[in-house]
């Protein structure tokens, strides 16, 4: 199965060793999408960019933890097939930023976050808000924007492959989680603080806040 995973990742010439999924998606969000996100949040584009760069490893790493169990990988794979296949990034971004109409299952970021984080969702939003200077409300808004985008990206990235299956998806997301935690930085630090706690609310955010301050140029 490991070989199938490597083939899956290398179809477009990229490997997990030289570009993570978070980095790949972050690159796709450069330009107009990030500008739209910063306007929606009411913050500068540099702060929005730093927050997105921290949130993507957190979201993908949490999916990796969920998909570490066979039933979790099967549930995620099924959701990608049922709700997120065939959606391009631009249409999803337009839907989540457009407001007005009630969100669909494809764009309901709050519901998606509940599936990804479960009871840890408030902790994830609060941790991201503290570490990036966004605050809880804006970090929650950002996560709701990004969650449907992440699932649409994963559906695009994997469902078109002939060898796509829950096990391969779980392995790739597991690698993604390991990469995020090994690389450290704000996203990896947040991932550990949110997912690896015992639920006692003791986040140990001091070091993460220092990382965030340095990453965002100290403009806190």
Short mmCIF file of N, CA, C and O in Angstrom, two decimals, residues 90-186:
data_model
loop_
_atom_site.label_atom_id
_atom_site.label_comp_id
_atom_site.label_asym_id
_atom_site.label_seq_id
_atom_site.Cartn_x
_atom_site.Cartn_y
_atom_site.Cartn_z
N UNK A 90 -12.16 28.18 -6.82
CA UNK A 90 -12.80 29.48 -6.98
C UNK A 90 -14.27 29.46 -6.60
O UNK A 90 -14.76 30.38 -5.92
N UNK A 91 -14.98 28.41 -7.00
CA UNK A 91 -16.42 28.34 -6.69
C UNK A 91 -16.64 28.14 -5.20
O UNK A 91 -17.58 28.72 -4.62
N UNK A 92 -15.80 27.35 -4.55
CA UNK A 92 -15.93 27.14 -3.11
C UNK A 92 -15.63 28.43 -2.37
O UNK A 92 -16.35 28.82 -1.44
N UNK A 93 -14.57 29.12 -2.78
CA UNK A 93 -14.20 30.37 -2.13
C UNK A 93 -15.32 31.39 -2.28
O UNK A 93 -15.69 32.08 -1.33
N UNK A 94 -15.88 31.48 -3.48
CA UNK A 94 -16.98 32.40 -3.71
C UNK A 94 -18.18 32.08 -2.84
O UNK A 94 -18.85 32.98 -2.31
N UNK A 95 -18.45 30.78 -2.65
CA UNK A 95 -19.60 30.37 -1.84
C UNK A 95 -19.40 30.70 -0.37
O UNK A 95 -20.31 31.20 0.29
N UNK A 96 -18.20 30.43 0.15
CA UNK A 96 -18.00 30.64 1.58
C UNK A 96 -17.83 32.13 1.91
O UNK A 96 -18.10 32.54 3.04
N UNK A 97 -17.40 32.94 0.95
CA UNK A 97 -17.23 34.37 1.21
C UNK A 97 -18.44 35.19 0.78
O UNK A 97 -18.58 36.35 1.17
N UNK A 98 -19.31 34.57 -0.02
CA UNK A 98 -20.42 35.32 -0.57
C UNK A 98 -21.49 35.67 0.45
O UNK A 98 -22.14 36.71 0.36
N UNK A 99 -21.68 34.79 1.45
CA UNK A 99 -22.73 35.03 2.42
C UNK A 99 -24.10 34.93 1.78
O UNK A 99 -24.26 34.45 0.67
N UNK A 100 -25.09 35.42 2.48
CA UNK A 100 -26.44 35.45 1.92
C UNK A 100 -27.12 34.11 2.05
O UNK A 100 -27.79 33.84 3.04
N UNK A 101 -26.97 33.25 1.07
CA UNK A 101 -27.69 31.99 1.05
C UNK A 101 -27.17 31.06 2.14
O UNK A 101 -26.02 31.14 2.57
N UNK A 102 -28.04 30.17 2.58
CA UNK A 102 -27.66 29.20 3.60
C UNK A 102 -26.58 28.29 3.05
O UNK A 102 -26.63 27.89 1.88
N UNK A 103 -25.58 27.93 3.87
CA UNK A 103 -24.50 27.08 3.38
C UNK A 103 -24.99 25.68 3.07
O UNK A 103 -25.89 25.16 3.73
N UNK A 104 -24.40 25.08 2.04
CA UNK A 104 -24.68 23.69 1.71
C UNK A 104 -23.73 22.80 2.51
O UNK A 104 -22.85 23.28 3.22
N UNK A 105 -23.89 21.50 2.36
CA UNK A 105 -22.96 20.60 3.05
C UNK A 105 -21.54 20.80 2.57
O UNK A 105 -20.58 20.59 3.30
N UNK A 106 -21.40 21.23 1.29
CA UNK A 106 -20.06 21.45 0.74
C UNK A 106 -19.39 22.69 1.33
O UNK A 106 -18.17 22.79 1.35
N UNK A 107 -20.18 23.66 1.77
CA UNK A 107 -19.61 24.95 2.18
C UNK A 107 -19.91 25.30 3.63
O UNK A 107 -19.56 26.39 4.07
N UNK A 108 -20.54 24.40 4.38
CA UNK A 108 -20.87 24.68 5.78
C UNK A 108 -19.64 24.45 6.65
O UNK A 108 -19.42 23.38 7.20
N UNK A 109 -18.82 25.51 6.77
CA UNK A 109 -17.56 25.38 7.48
C UNK A 109 -17.73 24.98 8.93
O UNK A 109 -16.94 24.21 9.47
N UNK A 110 -18.77 25.50 9.59
CA UNK A 110 -18.97 25.16 10.99
C UNK A 110 -19.22 23.68 11.18
O UNK A 110 -18.66 23.06 12.09
N UNK A 111 -20.06 23.10 10.35
CA UNK A 111 -20.35 21.67 10.46
C UNK A 111 -19.12 20.83 10.14
O UNK A 111 -18.84 19.84 10.80
N UNK A 112 -18.36 21.26 9.12
CA UNK A 112 -17.15 20.53 8.74
C UNK A 112 -16.14 20.56 9.89
O UNK A 112 -15.52 19.55 10.23
N UNK A 113 -15.98 21.73 10.52
CA UNK A 113 -15.04 21.84 11.64
C UNK A 113 -15.46 20.93 12.80
O UNK A 113 -14.61 20.36 13.48
N UNK A 114 -16.78 20.80 13.02
CA UNK A 114 -17.25 19.91 14.06
C UNK A 114 -16.84 18.47 13.81
O UNK A 114 -16.47 17.75 14.73
N UNK A 115 -16.88 18.06 12.55
CA UNK A 115 -16.45 16.70 12.20
C UNK A 115 -14.94 16.55 12.34
O UNK A 115 -14.44 15.50 12.75
N UNK A 116 -14.18 17.61 11.98
CA UNK A 116 -12.73 17.51 12.01
C UNK A 116 -12.20 17.50 13.44
O UNK A 116 -11.36 16.67 13.80
N UNK A 117 -12.69 18.43 14.27
CA UNK A 117 -12.11 18.62 15.60
C UNK A 117 -12.95 18.06 16.73
O UNK A 117 -12.44 17.86 17.83
N UNK A 118 -14.25 17.83 16.49
CA UNK A 118 -15.10 17.37 17.58
C UNK A 118 -15.11 18.39 18.72
O UNK A 118 -15.20 19.60 18.50
N UNK A 119 -14.94 17.90 19.92
CA UNK A 119 -14.96 18.76 21.09
C UNK A 119 -13.78 19.70 21.19
O UNK A 119 -13.79 20.62 22.02
N UNK A 120 -12.76 19.47 20.38
CA UNK A 120 -11.57 20.34 20.41
C UNK A 120 -11.73 21.57 19.53
O UNK A 120 -10.80 22.38 19.45
N UNK A 121 -12.88 21.74 18.87
CA UNK A 121 -13.04 22.89 17.96
C UNK A 121 -12.85 24.23 18.66
O UNK A 121 -12.10 25.09 18.16
N UNK A 122 -13.48 24.48 19.83
CA UNK A 122 -13.25 25.78 20.49
C UNK A 122 -11.79 25.99 20.84
O UNK A 122 -11.27 27.11 20.74
N UNK A 123 -11.11 24.92 21.26
CA UNK A 123 -9.70 25.04 21.61
C UNK A 123 -8.87 25.37 20.37
O UNK A 123 -7.95 26.19 20.43
N UNK A 124 -9.21 24.75 19.24
CA UNK A 124 -8.48 25.03 18.00
C UNK A 124 -8.65 26.48 17.59
O UNK A 124 -7.68 27.17 17.23
N UNK A 125 -9.88 26.98 17.65
CA UNK A 125 -10.15 28.36 17.24
C UNK A 125 -9.48 29.36 18.18
O UNK A 125 -8.89 30.35 17.74
N UNK A 126 -9.58 29.09 19.49
CA UNK A 126 -8.97 29.99 20.46
C UNK A 126 -7.45 30.01 20.34
O UNK A 126 -6.81 31.06 20.41
N UNK A 127 -6.85 28.83 20.14
CA UNK A 127 -5.40 28.74 20.01
C UNK A 127 -4.91 29.49 18.79
O UNK A 127 -3.92 30.24 18.84
N UNK A 128 -5.59 29.30 17.65
CA UNK A 128 -5.21 30.00 16.43
C UNK A 128 -5.36 31.51 16.62
O UNK A 128 -4.50 32.29 16.20
N UNK A 129 -6.45 31.91 17.27
CA UNK A 129 -6.67 33.34 17.49
C UNK A 129 -5.60 33.97 18.35
O UNK A 129 -5.14 35.10 18.07
N UNK A 130 -5.17 33.27 19.40
CA UNK A 130 -4.13 33.79 20.27
C UNK A 130 -2.78 33.84 19.56
O UNK A 130 -2.05 34.82 19.65
N UNK A 131 -2.46 32.77 18.87
CA UNK A 131 -1.13 32.65 18.26
C UNK A 131 -0.92 33.61 17.09
O UNK A 131 0.20 34.01 16.80
N UNK A 132 -2.00 33.98 16.40
CA UNK A 132 -1.88 34.83 15.22
C UNK A 132 -2.31 36.27 15.48
O UNK A 132 -2.15 37.12 14.60
N UNK A 133 -2.87 36.54 16.65
CA UNK A 133 -3.36 37.87 16.95
C UNK A 133 -4.71 38.18 16.36
O UNK A 133 -5.20 39.31 16.47
N UNK A 134 -5.37 37.20 15.75
CA UNK A 134 -6.69 37.44 15.17
C UNK A 134 -7.77 37.58 16.22
O UNK A 134 -8.77 38.27 16.01
N UNK A 135 -7.61 36.89 17.35
CA UNK A 135 -8.68 36.81 18.32
C UNK A 135 -9.62 35.66 17.98
O UNK A 135 -9.62 35.15 16.86
N UNK A 136 -10.43 35.27 18.94
CA UNK A 136 -11.26 34.09 18.78
C UNK A 136 -12.29 34.18 17.67
O UNK A 136 -12.48 33.24 16.90
N UNK A 137 -12.98 35.33 17.58
CA UNK A 137 -14.06 35.45 16.59
C UNK A 137 -13.53 35.38 15.17
O UNK A 137 -14.08 34.67 14.31
N UNK A 138 -12.46 36.10 14.90
CA UNK A 138 -11.92 36.13 13.53
C UNK A 138 -11.23 34.82 13.18
O UNK A 138 -11.26 34.39 12.03
N UNK A 139 -10.61 34.19 14.17
CA UNK A 139 -9.98 32.89 13.87
C UNK A 139 -11.06 31.85 13.58
O UNK A 139 -10.89 31.00 12.70
N UNK A 140 -12.19 31.91 14.29
CA UNK A 140 -13.30 31.00 14.00
C UNK A 140 -13.83 31.24 12.59
O UNK A 140 -14.13 30.30 11.86
N UNK A 141 -13.94 32.52 12.21
CA UNK A 141 -14.40 32.85 10.86
C UNK A 141 -13.43 32.31 9.82
O UNK A 141 -13.85 31.73 8.80
N UNK A 142 -12.12 32.47 10.07
CA UNK A 142 -11.12 31.98 9.12
C UNK A 142 -11.20 30.47 8.97
O UNK A 142 -11.15 29.93 7.86
N UNK A 143 -11.35 29.76 10.09
CA UNK A 143 -11.41 28.30 10.02
C UNK A 143 -12.64 27.85 9.24
O UNK A 143 -12.60 26.87 8.49
N UNK A 144 -13.76 28.56 9.41
CA UNK A 144 -14.98 28.21 8.67
C UNK A 144 -14.81 28.46 7.18
O UNK A 144 -15.41 27.77 6.36
N UNK A 145 -14.02 29.47 6.83
CA UNK A 145 -13.73 29.73 5.41
C UNK A 145 -12.84 28.62 4.84
O UNK A 145 -13.08 28.11 3.75
N UNK A 146 -11.83 28.24 5.61
CA UNK A 146 -10.81 27.32 5.09
C UNK A 146 -11.26 25.86 5.07
O UNK A 146 -10.82 25.09 4.21
N UNK A 147 -12.12 25.46 6.00
CA UNK A 147 -12.48 24.04 6.10
C UNK A 147 -13.07 23.50 4.79
O UNK A 147 -12.63 22.44 4.31
N UNK A 148 -14.06 24.16 4.17
CA UNK A 148 -14.57 23.64 2.90
C UNK A 148 -13.52 23.68 1.79
O UNK A 148 -13.52 22.81 0.91
N UNK A 149 -12.64 24.68 1.82
CA UNK A 149 -11.58 24.79 0.81
C UNK A 149 -10.62 23.62 0.93
O UNK A 149 -10.21 23.02 -0.08
N UNK A 150 -10.27 23.26 2.15
CA UNK A 150 -9.36 22.13 2.38
C UNK A 150 -9.96 20.83 1.84
O UNK A 150 -9.28 20.06 1.15
N UNK A 151 -11.24 20.59 2.11
CA UNK A 151 -11.86 19.34 1.65
C UNK A 151 -12.01 19.33 0.13
O UNK A 151 -11.82 18.29 -0.51
N UNK A 152 -12.34 20.48 -0.45
CA UNK A 152 -12.41 20.55 -1.91
C UNK A 152 -11.04 20.29 -2.53
O UNK A 152 -10.92 19.58 -3.54
N UNK A 153 -10.00 20.85 -1.92
CA UNK A 153 -8.63 20.63 -2.40
C UNK A 153 -8.26 19.16 -2.33
O UNK A 153 -7.70 18.59 -3.28
N UNK A 154 -8.59 18.50 -1.22
CA UNK A 154 -8.28 17.08 -1.08
C UNK A 154 -9.03 16.25 -2.11
O UNK A 154 -8.48 15.30 -2.68
N UNK A 155 -10.29 16.61 -2.35
CA UNK A 155 -11.07 15.87 -3.36
C UNK A 155 -10.45 16.02 -4.73
O UNK A 155 -10.29 15.04 -5.48
N UNK A 156 -10.06 17.24 -5.09
CA UNK A 156 -9.40 17.48 -6.38
C UNK A 156 -8.09 16.71 -6.47
O UNK A 156 -7.75 16.13 -7.49
N UNK A 157 -7.37 16.72 -5.35
CA UNK A 157 -5.99 16.20 -5.33
C UNK A 157 -5.96 14.68 -5.45
O UNK A 157 -5.04 14.13 -6.04
N UNK A 158 -6.97 14.01 -4.87
CA UNK A 158 -6.88 12.56 -4.75
C UNK A 158 -7.93 11.77 -5.53
O UNK A 158 -7.65 10.67 -5.98
N UNK A 159 -9.14 12.30 -5.69
CA UNK A 159 -10.19 11.47 -6.28
C UNK A 159 -9.97 11.23 -7.76
O UNK A 159 -10.53 10.28 -8.32
N UNK A 160 -9.17 12.06 -8.41
CA UNK A 160 -8.91 11.85 -9.83
C UNK A 160 -7.90 10.74 -10.11
O UNK A 160 -7.70 10.34 -11.25
N UNK A 161 -7.26 10.26 -9.05
CA UNK A 161 -6.24 9.22 -9.21
C UNK A 161 -6.91 7.86 -9.31
O UNK A 161 -7.82 7.54 -8.54
N UNK A 162 -6.44 7.04 -10.22
CA UNK A 162 -7.03 5.72 -10.38
C UNK A 162 -6.87 4.83 -9.18
O UNK A 162 -7.66 3.91 -8.97
N UNK A 163 -5.84 5.08 -8.37
CA UNK A 163 -5.59 4.21 -7.22
C UNK A 163 -6.04 4.85 -5.92
O UNK A 163 -5.61 4.47 -4.84
N UNK A 164 -6.92 5.87 -6.00
CA UNK A 164 -7.39 6.53 -4.79
C UNK A 164 -8.24 5.58 -3.97
O UNK A 164 -9.13 4.91 -4.50
N UNK A 165 -7.97 5.51 -2.68
CA UNK A 165 -8.75 4.67 -1.78
C UNK A 165 -8.55 5.20 -0.36
O UNK A 165 -7.63 5.99 -0.10
N UNK A 166 -9.42 4.81 0.58
CA UNK A 166 -9.32 5.34 1.94
C UNK A 166 -7.97 5.11 2.59
O UNK A 166 -7.45 5.99 3.29
N UNK A 167 -7.38 3.94 2.38
CA UNK A 167 -6.11 3.64 3.02
C UNK A 167 -5.00 4.57 2.53
O UNK A 167 -4.21 5.08 3.32
N UNK A 168 -4.95 4.78 1.22
CA UNK A 168 -3.93 5.67 0.67
C UNK A 168 -4.13 7.10 1.15
O UNK A 168 -3.17 7.80 1.49
N UNK A 169 -5.38 7.55 1.19
CA UNK A 169 -5.67 8.89 1.69
C UNK A 169 -5.24 9.02 3.15
O UNK A 169 -4.62 10.02 3.54
N UNK A 170 -5.54 8.01 3.94
CA UNK A 170 -5.14 8.04 5.34
C UNK A 170 -3.63 8.09 5.52
O UNK A 170 -3.12 8.81 6.38
N UNK A 171 -2.91 7.34 4.68
CA UNK A 171 -1.45 7.35 4.78
C UNK A 171 -0.87 8.71 4.41
O UNK A 171 0.03 9.22 5.08
N UNK A 172 -1.39 9.31 3.34
CA UNK A 172 -0.88 10.61 2.92
C UNK A 172 -1.17 11.68 3.98
O UNK A 172 -0.31 12.50 4.29
N UNK A 173 -2.37 11.67 4.54
CA UNK A 173 -2.70 12.65 5.58
C UNK A 173 -1.90 12.38 6.86
O UNK A 173 -1.56 13.32 7.58
N UNK A 174 -1.62 11.12 7.13
CA UNK A 174 -0.76 10.81 8.27
C UNK A 174 0.64 11.38 8.08
O UNK A 174 1.24 11.93 9.01
N UNK A 175 1.16 11.25 6.86
CA UNK A 175 2.47 11.84 6.55
C UNK A 175 2.41 13.36 6.70
O UNK A 175 3.35 13.98 7.21
N UNK A 176 1.32 13.95 6.26
CA UNK A 176 1.16 15.39 6.35
C UNK A 176 1.22 15.85 7.81
O UNK A 176 1.85 16.85 8.13
N UNK A 177 0.55 15.11 8.67
CA UNK A 177 0.57 15.46 10.09
C UNK A 177 1.99 15.35 10.65
O UNK A 177 2.44 16.23 11.40
N UNK A 178 2.70 14.30 10.28
CA UNK A 178 4.07 14.13 10.75
C UNK A 178 4.97 15.26 10.26
O UNK A 178 5.79 15.80 11.02
N UNK A 179 4.81 15.64 9.00
CA UNK A 179 5.62 16.72 8.44
C UNK A 179 5.38 18.01 9.20
O UNK A 179 6.32 18.74 9.55
N UNK A 180 4.12 18.33 9.46
CA UNK A 180 3.78 19.57 10.17
C UNK A 180 4.42 19.59 11.55
O UNK A 180 4.97 20.61 11.98
N UNK A 181 4.35 18.47 12.25
CA UNK A 181 4.89 18.44 13.61
C UNK A 181 6.42 18.42 13.61
O UNK A 181 7.05 18.99 14.50
N UNK A 182 7.02 17.81 12.60
CA UNK A 182 8.48 17.78 12.53
C UNK A 182 9.04 19.14 12.14
O UNK A 182 10.09 19.57 12.64
N UNK A 183 8.35 19.83 11.24
CA UNK A 183 8.83 21.13 10.81
C UNK A 183 8.65 22.19 11.89
O UNK A 183 9.33 23.21 11.88
N UNK A 184 7.73 21.95 12.81
CA UNK A 184 7.48 22.92 13.86
C UNK A 184 6.82 24.16 13.29
O UNK A 184 5.93 24.07 12.46
N UNK A 185 7.31 25.33 13.71
CA UNK A 185 6.68 26.56 13.27
C UNK A 185 5.31 26.72 13.91
O UNK A 185 4.90 25.92 14.77
N UNK A 186 4.61 27.72 13.51
CA UNK A 186 3.34 28.04 14.16
C UNK A 186 2.30 26.95 13.92
O UNK A 186 1.61 26.51 14.85
#
